[in-house]
Tab-separated table of C-alpha atoms in Angstrom:
chain	number	residue	atom	x	y	z
A	1182	MET	CA	68.308	7.895	45.140
A	1183	ARG	CA	72.060	7.605	45.577
A	1184	LEU	CA	74.297	5.910	43.077
A	1185	HIS	CA	75.887	2.627	44.016
A	1186	CYS	CA	79.556	2.057	43.328
A	1187	PHE	CA	80.334	-0.129	40.295
A	1188	GLY	CA	83.886	-1.396	40.609
A	1189	SER	CA	86.512	-1.114	43.276
A	1190	MET	CA	86.728	1.964	45.487
A	1191	ALA	CA	89.861	3.540	46.893
A	1192	ALA	CA	90.424	2.660	50.514
A	1193	GLU	CA	89.655	5.411	52.972
A	1194	SER	CA	92.165	7.019	55.270
A	1195	TYR	CA	92.934	5.438	58.591
A	1196	PHE	CA	91.836	7.400	61.639
A	1197	LYS	CA	92.213	6.703	65.346
A	1198	ILE	CA	90.152	7.770	68.317
A	1199	VAL	CA	91.886	8.919	71.495
A	1200	LYS	CA	89.632	9.008	74.531
A	1201	LYS	CA	91.900	9.336	77.585
A	1202	ILE	CA	93.495	6.118	76.375
A	1203	ARG	CA	94.103	5.460	72.695
A	1204	LEU	CA	91.286	3.546	71.046
A	1205	ASP	CA	90.811	2.700	67.401
A	1206	VAL	CA	87.581	3.552	65.556
A	1207	SER	CA	86.922	-0.138	64.989
A	1208	ASP	CA	85.347	-1.964	67.918
A	1209	ASP	CA	87.102	-5.217	67.077
A	1210	ASP	CA	90.553	-3.597	66.927
A	1211	ALA	CA	89.902	-1.864	70.243
A	1212	GLU	CA	89.392	-5.245	71.870
A	1213	LYS	CA	92.687	-6.478	70.411
A	1214	LEU	CA	94.557	-3.421	71.648
A	1215	PHE	CA	92.927	-3.396	75.093
A	1216	PRO	CA	91.779	-6.944	75.972
A	1217	LEU	CA	91.453	-5.977	79.650
A	1218	ALA	CA	88.895	-3.278	78.830
A	1219	ALA	CA	86.880	-5.791	76.828
A	1220	GLN	CA	86.505	-7.967	79.926
A	1221	PHE	CA	84.235	-5.346	81.456
A	1222	ASP	CA	81.693	-5.685	78.615
A	1223	ILE	CA	78.494	-7.253	79.882
A	1224	PRO	CA	77.915	-10.622	78.157
A	1225	ILE	CA	74.844	-10.470	75.948
A	1226	SER	CA	72.781	-13.515	75.102
A	1227	GLU	CA	69.898	-11.669	73.450
A	1228	VAL	CA	68.688	-8.150	72.736
A	1229	PRO	CA	66.146	-6.416	75.025
A	1230	CYS	CA	62.572	-6.392	73.784
A	1231	ARG	CA	62.372	-2.586	74.150
A	1232	LEU	CA	64.666	-0.317	72.160
A	1233	CYS	CA	64.957	2.144	75.039
A	1234	HIS	CA	67.187	-0.430	76.764
A	1235	TRP	CA	69.532	-0.960	73.812
A	1236	THR	CA	73.171	0.152	73.838
A	1237	LYS	CA	76.071	-0.031	71.414
A	1238	GLN	CA	76.883	-3.497	72.819
A	1239	HIS	CA	73.568	-4.831	71.511
A	1240	ILE	CA	74.329	-3.485	68.040
A	1241	LYS	CA	77.683	-5.220	68.194
A	1242	TYR	CA	75.960	-8.426	69.340
A	1243	LEU	CA	73.831	-8.311	66.165
A	1244	GLY	CA	77.009	-8.216	64.090
A	1245	ILE	CA	76.643	-4.542	63.091
A	1246	LYS	CA	79.877	-2.538	63.071
A	1247	THR	CA	79.892	1.178	63.882
A	1248	SER	CA	81.922	3.905	62.218
A	1249	PHE	CA	82.355	7.527	63.342
A	1250	GLN	CA	82.644	9.559	60.107
A	1251	PHE	CA	83.876	12.740	61.750
A	1252	ASP	CA	85.824	13.887	58.687
A	1253	LYS	CA	82.853	13.966	56.285
A	1254	THR	CA	80.584	16.941	55.732
A	1255	PRO	CA	76.855	16.193	56.029
A	1256	PHE	CA	76.336	16.478	52.259
A	1257	ASP	CA	79.275	14.192	51.451
A	1258	PHE	CA	77.949	11.764	54.041
A	1259	ILE	CA	74.518	11.372	52.432
A	1260	THR	CA	75.793	11.345	48.837
A	1261	SER	CA	78.718	8.938	49.206
A	1262	PRO	CA	78.166	5.858	47.016
A	1263	ILE	CA	77.221	2.528	48.544
A	1264	PRO	CA	79.955	-0.080	47.910
A	1265	CYS	CA	78.974	-2.567	45.250
A	1266	THR	CA	77.725	-5.979	46.381
A	1267	GLY	CA	76.329	-8.786	44.305
A	1268	GLU	CA	72.795	-8.257	45.552
A	1269	ILE	CA	72.685	-4.485	45.150
A	1270	GLY	CA	74.660	-4.534	41.902
A	1271	ILE	CA	72.223	-6.896	40.205
A	1272	ARG	CA	69.320	-4.800	41.403
A	1273	VAL	CA	70.793	-1.522	40.192
A	1274	LEU	CA	71.887	-2.902	36.816
A	1275	THR	CA	68.242	-3.441	35.887
A	1276	TYR	CA	67.846	0.341	35.710
A	1277	ASP	CA	69.123	2.722	33.095
A	1278	VAL	CA	72.436	3.629	34.732
A	1279	GLU	CA	73.052	6.654	32.523
A	1280	ARG	CA	69.678	8.100	33.453
A	1281	MET	CA	70.442	7.550	37.139
A	1282	ILE	CA	73.745	9.402	36.825
A	1283	ARG	CA	72.096	12.272	34.952
A	1284	ARG	CA	69.284	12.516	37.500
A	1285	GLU	CA	71.734	12.525	40.401
A	1286	LYS	CA	73.788	15.276	38.745
A	1287	GLU	CA	70.685	17.408	38.116
A	1288	LYS	CA	69.586	16.947	41.711
A	1289	LYS	CA	72.956	18.096	43.071
A	1290	GLU	CA	72.898	21.113	40.754
A	1291	LYS	CA	69.437	22.049	42.014
A	1292	VAL	CA	70.575	21.699	45.637
A	1293	SER	CA	73.546	23.961	44.900
A	1294	LEU	CA	71.294	26.573	43.251
A	1295	ILE	CA	68.796	26.582	46.136
A	1296	LEU	CA	71.637	26.848	48.653
A	1297	GLU	CA	72.915	30.031	46.982
A	1298	PHE	CA	69.502	31.682	47.282
A	1299	VAL	CA	69.113	30.458	50.894
A	1300	LYS	CA	72.326	32.347	51.648
A	1301	ARG	CA	70.783	35.477	50.079
A	1302	SER	CA	67.531	35.106	52.022
A	1303	GLY	CA	68.951	36.530	55.248
A	1304	PHE	CA	67.962	33.488	57.327
A	1305	LEU	CA	71.548	32.441	58.036
A	1306	ASP	CA	72.353	36.016	59.056
A	1307	VAL	CA	69.478	35.981	61.544
A	1308	ILE	CA	70.906	32.840	63.153
A	1309	GLN	CA	74.365	34.396	63.319
A	1310	ASN	CA	73.020	37.563	64.955
A	1311	LEU	CA	71.650	35.543	67.874
A	1312	TYR	CA	75.229	34.706	68.951
A	1313	TYR	CA	73.993	31.361	70.261
A	1314	THR	CA	76.130	29.318	72.650
A	1315	SER	CA	73.546	27.263	74.565
A	1316	PHE	CA	69.887	27.403	75.540
A	1317	GLU	CA	70.859	28.066	79.119
A	1318	GLU	CA	72.526	31.330	78.094
A	1319	LEU	CA	69.621	32.682	76.048
A	1320	ASN	CA	67.868	35.627	77.696
A	1321	THR	CA	65.271	38.372	77.274
A	1322	ASP	CA	67.457	40.151	74.706
A	1323	SER	CA	67.354	36.982	72.591
A	1324	VAL	CA	63.548	37.003	72.748
A	1325	MET	CA	63.455	40.647	71.636
A	1326	LYS	CA	65.738	39.868	68.707
A	1327	LEU	CA	63.531	36.974	67.630
A	1328	HIS	CA	60.370	39.082	67.848
A	1329	SER	CA	62.014	41.717	65.656
A	1330	TYR	CA	62.256	39.151	62.844
A	1331	LYS	CA	58.584	38.114	62.900
A	1332	ASP	CA	57.798	40.241	59.826
A	1333	HIS	CA	61.092	39.589	58.062
A	1334	CYS	CA	60.752	38.272	54.506
A	1335	PHE	CA	63.011	35.328	53.726
A	1336	VAL	CA	62.236	35.317	49.997
A	1337	PRO	CA	65.393	36.521	48.217
A	1338	LYS	CA	65.330	38.812	45.220
A	1339	GLY	CA	66.081	37.614	41.705
A	1340	LEU	CA	64.557	34.157	42.151
A	1341	PRO	CA	64.025	31.955	39.077
A	1342	SER	CA	60.298	31.413	38.571
A	1343	ASN	CA	60.616	27.661	39.207
A	1344	LEU	CA	61.800	28.364	42.785
A	1345	ASP	CA	58.985	30.767	43.747
A	1346	ASN	CA	56.854	28.149	45.498
A	1347	TRP	CA	59.886	26.594	47.197
A	1348	PHE	CA	60.889	29.891	48.796
A	1349	ARG	CA	57.355	30.879	49.757
A	1350	ARG	CA	57.230	27.727	51.851
A	1351	PHE	CA	60.745	28.534	53.103
A	1352	ASP	CA	59.540	31.991	54.177
A	1353	THR	CA	56.378	30.686	55.872
A	1354	TYR	CA	58.150	28.028	57.925
A	1355	GLY	CA	61.053	30.426	58.576
A	1356	LYS	CA	58.663	32.749	60.417
A	1357	SER	CA	57.198	29.732	62.237
A	1358	PHE	CA	60.681	28.626	63.269
A	1359	MET	CA	61.396	32.058	64.763
A	1360	TYR	CA	58.142	31.909	66.714
A	1361	VAL	CA	58.757	28.381	68.063
A	1362	LEU	CA	62.331	29.302	68.981
A	1363	SER	CA	61.153	32.402	70.842
A	1364	ARG	CA	58.717	30.276	72.867
A	1365	LEU	CA	61.531	27.901	73.875
A	1366	VAL	CA	63.693	30.858	74.873
A	1367	GLU	CA	60.791	32.287	76.936
A	1368	ASN	CA	60.610	28.950	78.746
A	1369	VAL	CA	64.293	29.300	79.635
A	1370	THR	CA	63.877	32.854	80.930
A	1371	GLN	CA	60.855	31.786	83.020
A	1372	GLY	CA	62.552	28.712	84.455
A	1373	ILE	CA	60.289	26.277	82.572
A	1374	PRO	CA	62.179	23.189	81.345
A	1375	ASN	CA	62.017	22.444	77.609
A	1376	ARG	CA	60.962	18.846	76.957
A	1377	GLU	CA	61.690	16.487	74.061
A	1378	VAL	CA	58.425	17.520	72.407
A	1379	HIS	CA	59.575	21.160	72.323
A	1380	PHE	CA	62.830	20.276	70.591
A	1381	GLN	CA	60.946	17.967	68.226
A	1382	HIS	CA	58.688	20.826	67.212
A	1383	LEU	CA	61.627	23.207	66.799
A	1384	PHE	CA	63.622	20.852	64.581
A	1385	ASP	CA	60.601	19.766	62.561
A	1386	THR	CA	59.685	23.387	61.822
A	1387	LEU	CA	63.253	24.066	60.710
A	1388	VAL	CA	63.516	21.200	58.222
A	1389	LYS	CA	60.052	21.883	56.820
A	1390	MET	CA	61.564	25.107	55.523
A	1391	PHE	CA	63.587	22.901	53.169
A	1392	GLY	CA	60.750	20.624	52.070
A	1393	MET	CA	61.125	17.685	54.451
A	1394	GLN	CA	57.734	16.144	55.224
A	1395	SER	CA	56.563	14.564	58.474
A	1396	GLY	CA	53.264	13.875	60.156
A	1397	LEU	CA	54.383	15.379	63.471
A	1398	SER	CA	51.545	17.930	63.543
A	1399	PHE	CA	48.901	15.230	63.060
A	1400	GLU	CA	50.618	12.241	64.671
A	1401	PRO	CA	52.923	13.461	67.486
A	1402	CYS	CA	53.708	9.907	68.576
A	1403	PRO	CA	54.383	7.447	65.710
A	1404	PRO	CA	52.849	4.028	66.380
A	1405	VAL	CA	55.110	1.477	68.012
A	1406	GLN	CA	56.472	-1.053	65.544
A	1407	SER	CA	57.742	-4.532	66.294
A	1408	LEU	CA	60.367	-6.707	64.626
A	1409	LYS	CA	61.215	-10.271	65.539
A	1410	ILE	CA	64.965	-10.754	65.962
A	1411	GLY	CA	65.692	-14.369	66.666
A	1412	ASN	CA	63.307	-15.309	69.473
A	1413	VAL	CA	62.796	-11.739	70.710
A	1414	GLU	CA	59.969	-9.445	69.627
A	1415	VAL	CA	61.621	-6.012	69.659
A	1416	GLN	CA	59.397	-2.928	69.957
A	1417	GLY	CA	60.095	0.752	69.489
A	1418	SER	CA	59.646	3.734	67.220
A	1419	PRO	CA	61.540	6.836	66.061
A	1420	ASP	CA	60.302	10.222	67.282
A	1421	ILE	CA	59.760	11.627	63.763
A	1422	LEU	CA	59.561	9.977	60.344
A	1423	TYR	CA	60.365	11.956	57.190
A	1424	THR	CA	58.782	10.387	54.147
A	1425	HIS	CA	57.884	10.689	50.454
A	1426	HIS	CA	54.903	9.169	48.691
A	1427	ARG	CA	56.708	9.045	45.353
A	1428	ILE	CA	59.431	6.549	44.545
A	1429	ASN	CA	60.584	7.908	41.168
A	1430	GLU	CA	60.234	10.907	38.861
A	1431	SER	CA	56.850	9.778	37.536
A	1432	GLU	CA	53.564	10.814	39.126
A	1433	ARG	CA	52.937	7.320	40.452
A	1434	LYS	CA	52.525	7.308	44.225
A	1435	VAL	CA	52.857	4.429	46.628
A	1436	GLU	CA	50.120	3.691	49.120
A	1437	LYS	CA	52.478	3.686	52.095
A	1438	PRO	CA	55.089	6.464	52.136
A	1439	ARG	CA	58.741	5.515	51.912
A	1440	ILE	CA	61.077	6.710	54.650
A	1441	ILE	CA	63.668	9.358	53.777
A	1442	ALA	CA	65.038	9.553	57.327
A	1443	ALA	CA	64.064	8.343	60.802
A	1444	CYS	CA	64.685	10.933	63.505
A	1445	LYS	CA	65.418	10.609	67.237
A	1446	VAL	CA	65.201	13.726	69.428
A	1447	SER	CA	66.625	14.294	72.899
A	1448	ARG	CA	66.506	17.312	75.204
A	1449	HIS	CA	69.996	16.368	76.417
A	1450	LYS	CA	73.246	17.501	74.835
A	1451	SER	CA	75.665	15.107	73.184
A	1452	ILE	CA	78.218	13.405	75.440
A	1453	SER	CA	81.547	14.914	76.378
A	1454	PRO	CA	83.787	15.356	73.339
A	1455	CYS	CA	86.541	12.860	72.620
A	1456	ARG	CA	89.966	13.601	71.215
A	1457	ILE	CA	90.650	12.610	67.604
A	1458	GLU	CA	94.139	11.767	66.412
A	1459	ILE	CA	94.460	11.720	62.645
A	1460	THR	CA	97.180	9.382	61.415
A	1461	SER	CA	98.457	9.128	57.867
A	1462	SER	CA	97.402	6.041	55.984
A	1463	SER	CA	99.875	3.530	54.696
A	1464	LYS	CA	100.665	3.342	50.986
A	1465	THR	CA	98.396	0.352	50.637
A	1466	ARG	CA	95.473	2.388	51.942
A	1467	GLY	CA	95.810	5.188	49.395
A	1468	LYS	CA	96.049	8.919	49.997
A	1469	SER	CA	94.775	10.572	53.148
A	1470	ALA	CA	91.366	12.189	52.917
A	1471	GLU	CA	91.118	15.943	53.301
A	1472	PRO	CA	89.856	16.646	56.855
A	1473	ASP	CA	87.541	19.518	57.774
A	1474	ASP	CA	89.154	22.876	58.481
A	1475	GLU	CA	88.630	22.594	62.228
A	1476	ILE	CA	90.378	19.210	62.330
A	1477	PRO	CA	94.147	19.630	61.976
A	1478	THR	CA	96.256	17.092	60.145
A	1479	SER	CA	98.467	14.733	62.122
A	1480	SER	CA	101.510	16.937	61.462
A	1481	THR	CA	99.666	20.045	62.677
A	1482	ALA	CA	98.388	18.185	65.704
A	1483	SER	CA	101.871	17.018	66.637
A	1484	GLU	CA	103.253	20.532	66.199
A	1485	ASN	CA	100.580	21.963	68.461
A	1486	ARG	CA	100.897	18.986	70.824
A	1487	HIS	CA	97.145	18.483	70.910
A	1488	CYS	CA	94.371	16.690	69.070
A	1489	PRO	CA	91.049	18.228	68.016
A	1490	ILE	CA	88.120	17.625	70.349
A	1491	ILE	CA	84.892	16.417	68.753
A	1492	ALA	CA	81.571	15.481	70.346
A	1493	GLN	CA	79.812	12.284	69.305
A	1494	LEU	CA	76.866	10.045	70.129
A	1495	SER	CA	76.736	8.136	73.408
A	1496	GLU	CA	76.713	4.332	73.418
A	1497	GLU	CA	73.071	4.384	74.547
A	1498	MET	CA	72.085	6.732	71.727
A	1499	ILE	CA	73.919	4.597	69.161
A	1500	GLY	CA	72.142	1.447	70.340
A	1501	GLN	CA	68.654	2.935	70.513
A	1502	HIS	CA	68.833	4.905	67.269
A	1503	CYS	CA	70.458	2.117	65.255
A	1504	GLY	CA	67.727	-0.188	66.559
A	1505	GLU	CA	65.096	2.255	65.299
A	1506	LEU	CA	66.700	2.273	61.853
A	1507	LEU	CA	66.714	-1.519	61.881
A	1508	LEU	CA	62.975	-1.575	62.660
A	1509	LYS	CA	62.256	0.814	59.765
A	1510	TYR	CA	64.811	-0.585	57.300
A	1511	SER	CA	62.256	-2.382	55.109
A	1512	GLN	CA	60.357	0.896	54.585
A	1513	SER	CA	63.372	2.909	53.403
A	1514	ILE	CA	63.195	4.739	50.091
A	1515	GLY	CA	66.798	3.730	49.347
A	1516	HIS	CA	68.244	0.367	48.364
A	1517	GLY	CA	70.656	-1.166	50.828
A	1518	SER	CA	70.494	1.611	53.401
A	1519	ILE	CA	68.324	3.836	55.566
A	1520	PHE	CA	69.225	7.321	56.797
A	1521	GLY	CA	68.664	8.648	60.279
A	1522	ILE	CA	68.937	11.924	62.183
A	1523	VAL	CA	69.743	12.370	65.866
A	1524	VAL	CA	68.823	15.752	67.370
A	1525	GLN	CA	70.236	16.596	70.811
A	1526	GLN	CA	68.818	20.002	71.692
A	1527	THR	CA	70.084	21.933	68.648
A	1528	GLN	CA	72.884	19.563	67.607
A	1529	VAL	CA	72.224	17.359	64.590
A	1530	THR	CA	74.022	14.107	63.783
A	1531	LEU	CA	73.345	12.358	60.477
A	1532	THR	CA	73.389	8.564	60.513
A	1533	GLU	CA	73.060	5.674	58.102
A	1534	LEU	CA	72.507	1.938	58.466
A	1535	ARG	CA	73.819	-0.040	55.484
A	1536	MET	CA	73.082	-3.688	54.879
A	1537	THR	CA	72.043	-6.060	52.129
A	1538	GLU	CA	68.705	-7.817	52.099
A	1539	THR	CA	70.443	-11.071	53.013
A	1540	GLN	CA	72.089	-9.437	56.043
A	1541	TYR	CA	68.731	-8.005	57.105
A	1542	GLN	CA	67.026	-11.386	56.856
A	1543	ASN	CA	69.884	-13.050	58.754
A	1544	ILE	CA	69.509	-10.577	61.622
A	1545	LYS	CA	65.769	-11.246	61.789
A	1546	ALA	CA	66.456	-14.982	61.797
A	1547	GLY	CA	68.992	-14.601	64.602
A	1548	ASN	CA	71.966	-15.536	62.442
A	1549	PHE	CA	74.436	-12.865	63.548
A	1550	THR	CA	77.693	-12.751	61.635
A	1551	HIS	CA	81.006	-11.832	63.228
A	1552	CYS	CA	82.967	-11.969	59.996
A	1553	GLU	CA	84.217	-8.429	59.306
A	1554	LEU	CA	83.510	-8.619	55.558
A	1555	ASP	CA	79.881	-9.682	56.043
A	1556	LYS	CA	78.916	-7.160	58.722
A	1557	PRO	CA	76.265	-4.482	58.204
A	1558	SER	CA	77.481	-0.974	59.040
A	1559	PHE	CA	76.097	1.868	61.156
A	1560	MET	CA	77.803	5.196	60.426
A	1561	TYR	CA	77.381	8.636	61.931
A	1562	THR	CA	78.811	12.146	61.585
A	1563	ARG	CA	79.909	14.573	64.240
A	1564	PRO	CA	77.134	16.827	65.618
A	1565	TYR	CA	76.364	20.069	63.755
A	1566	ASN	CA	74.593	22.858	65.651
A	1567	PHE	CA	71.774	24.402	63.605
A	1568	MET	CA	71.855	27.478	65.850
A	1569	LYS	CA	75.373	28.316	64.643
A	1570	MET	CA	75.588	29.745	61.147
A	1571	GLU	CA	78.700	27.879	60.013
A	1572	ASP	CA	77.172	24.539	61.057
A	1573	LEU	CA	73.690	25.331	59.717
A	1574	GLU	CA	75.176	26.193	56.335
A	1575	LYS	CA	76.590	22.652	56.158
A	1576	LEU	CA	73.247	21.125	57.187
A	1577	VAL	CA	71.209	23.057	54.619
A	1578	GLU	CA	72.385	20.922	51.677
A	1579	PRO	CA	71.301	17.537	53.113
A	1580	PHE	CA	68.035	19.081	54.317
A	1581	ILE	CA	67.329	20.324	50.785
A	1582	MET	CA	68.346	16.957	49.314
A	1583	PHE	CA	66.059	15.077	51.735
A	1584	GLY	CA	63.214	17.469	50.873
A	1585	LEU	CA	63.428	17.066	47.090
A	1586	GLU	CA	61.143	14.512	45.498
A	1587	PRO	CA	63.064	11.473	44.197
């Protein structure tokens, strides 16, 4: 469980999106800057009854703002505190706050320890040795490399005894991941198209190495769920649900598992990258956040006369996936938010839908707010490719965190 923020938080840095023409991250500001572009938005009077027809415009219609968190690492993204609200604050204050802080610290320390031994296991080196660029470029040599690792042991030496079972599972699913990957590569070499189900199986096998639990092997297609939004009965379902049966450190289990993350998988790549211009924040906004190494600062960008190029989710993917999180919000293990994962071939985007219980009930009742302060928020990171070692290393921490029992 993440900590909620008690007290005011420093304002975040101000970033701008440049996509052929200069657009701000905020949808509302974009309309102010480019009113002509806003005229081409299709008027929406209600949301479609099937999530597969949703787009970003439908999310906006529900009063949910979107935020592209391209500067945050996956681990920072899932561990950032939820801003304090009256509802959530009252709920959290009923717990022992000191115990929550201690538990969160211990959990992060355990994640850090496991990560160090994952690095020693040789698994990341195997991924690096594949020199992956895209599935289309994988060949027979790639298959031979994968087969050579079928007997490789991914249990590192010098393990503490309390991590023995964790790494035996890691080793077992690591071998399974190599096998599944080799089958997908064989499909490429034989001209057989890989479907969504193949990429689902590949990703699910990968995250099971880190303890994430799904019913994909027993229930390939989660049952369709419905949620009434205003006068519309909306139906849909994520591709994979990652859950826990425990809700705290005790042995008590809940009858219905709580959702850790809802996952959407696509056989298509993410959309064409957009250009990101990083601008310094004003004094009233506080200091600029430290960007990732591959994202230059505004001064560096101006010196090089270019902006970094970063891929992101399409408007259709944002609408459909955010809708899936909305349908599953009431089953989330967290308070005030639900996490999601979008997998596009081998690229992973972490997402989160934040809202209070009052906001959730208002959406169901059809009372959509357009006041900026009262809007729920859908946030997402840039895609990270789990077939590239430097990206996988950044994904390992959230995968471990999601896999640990609360």
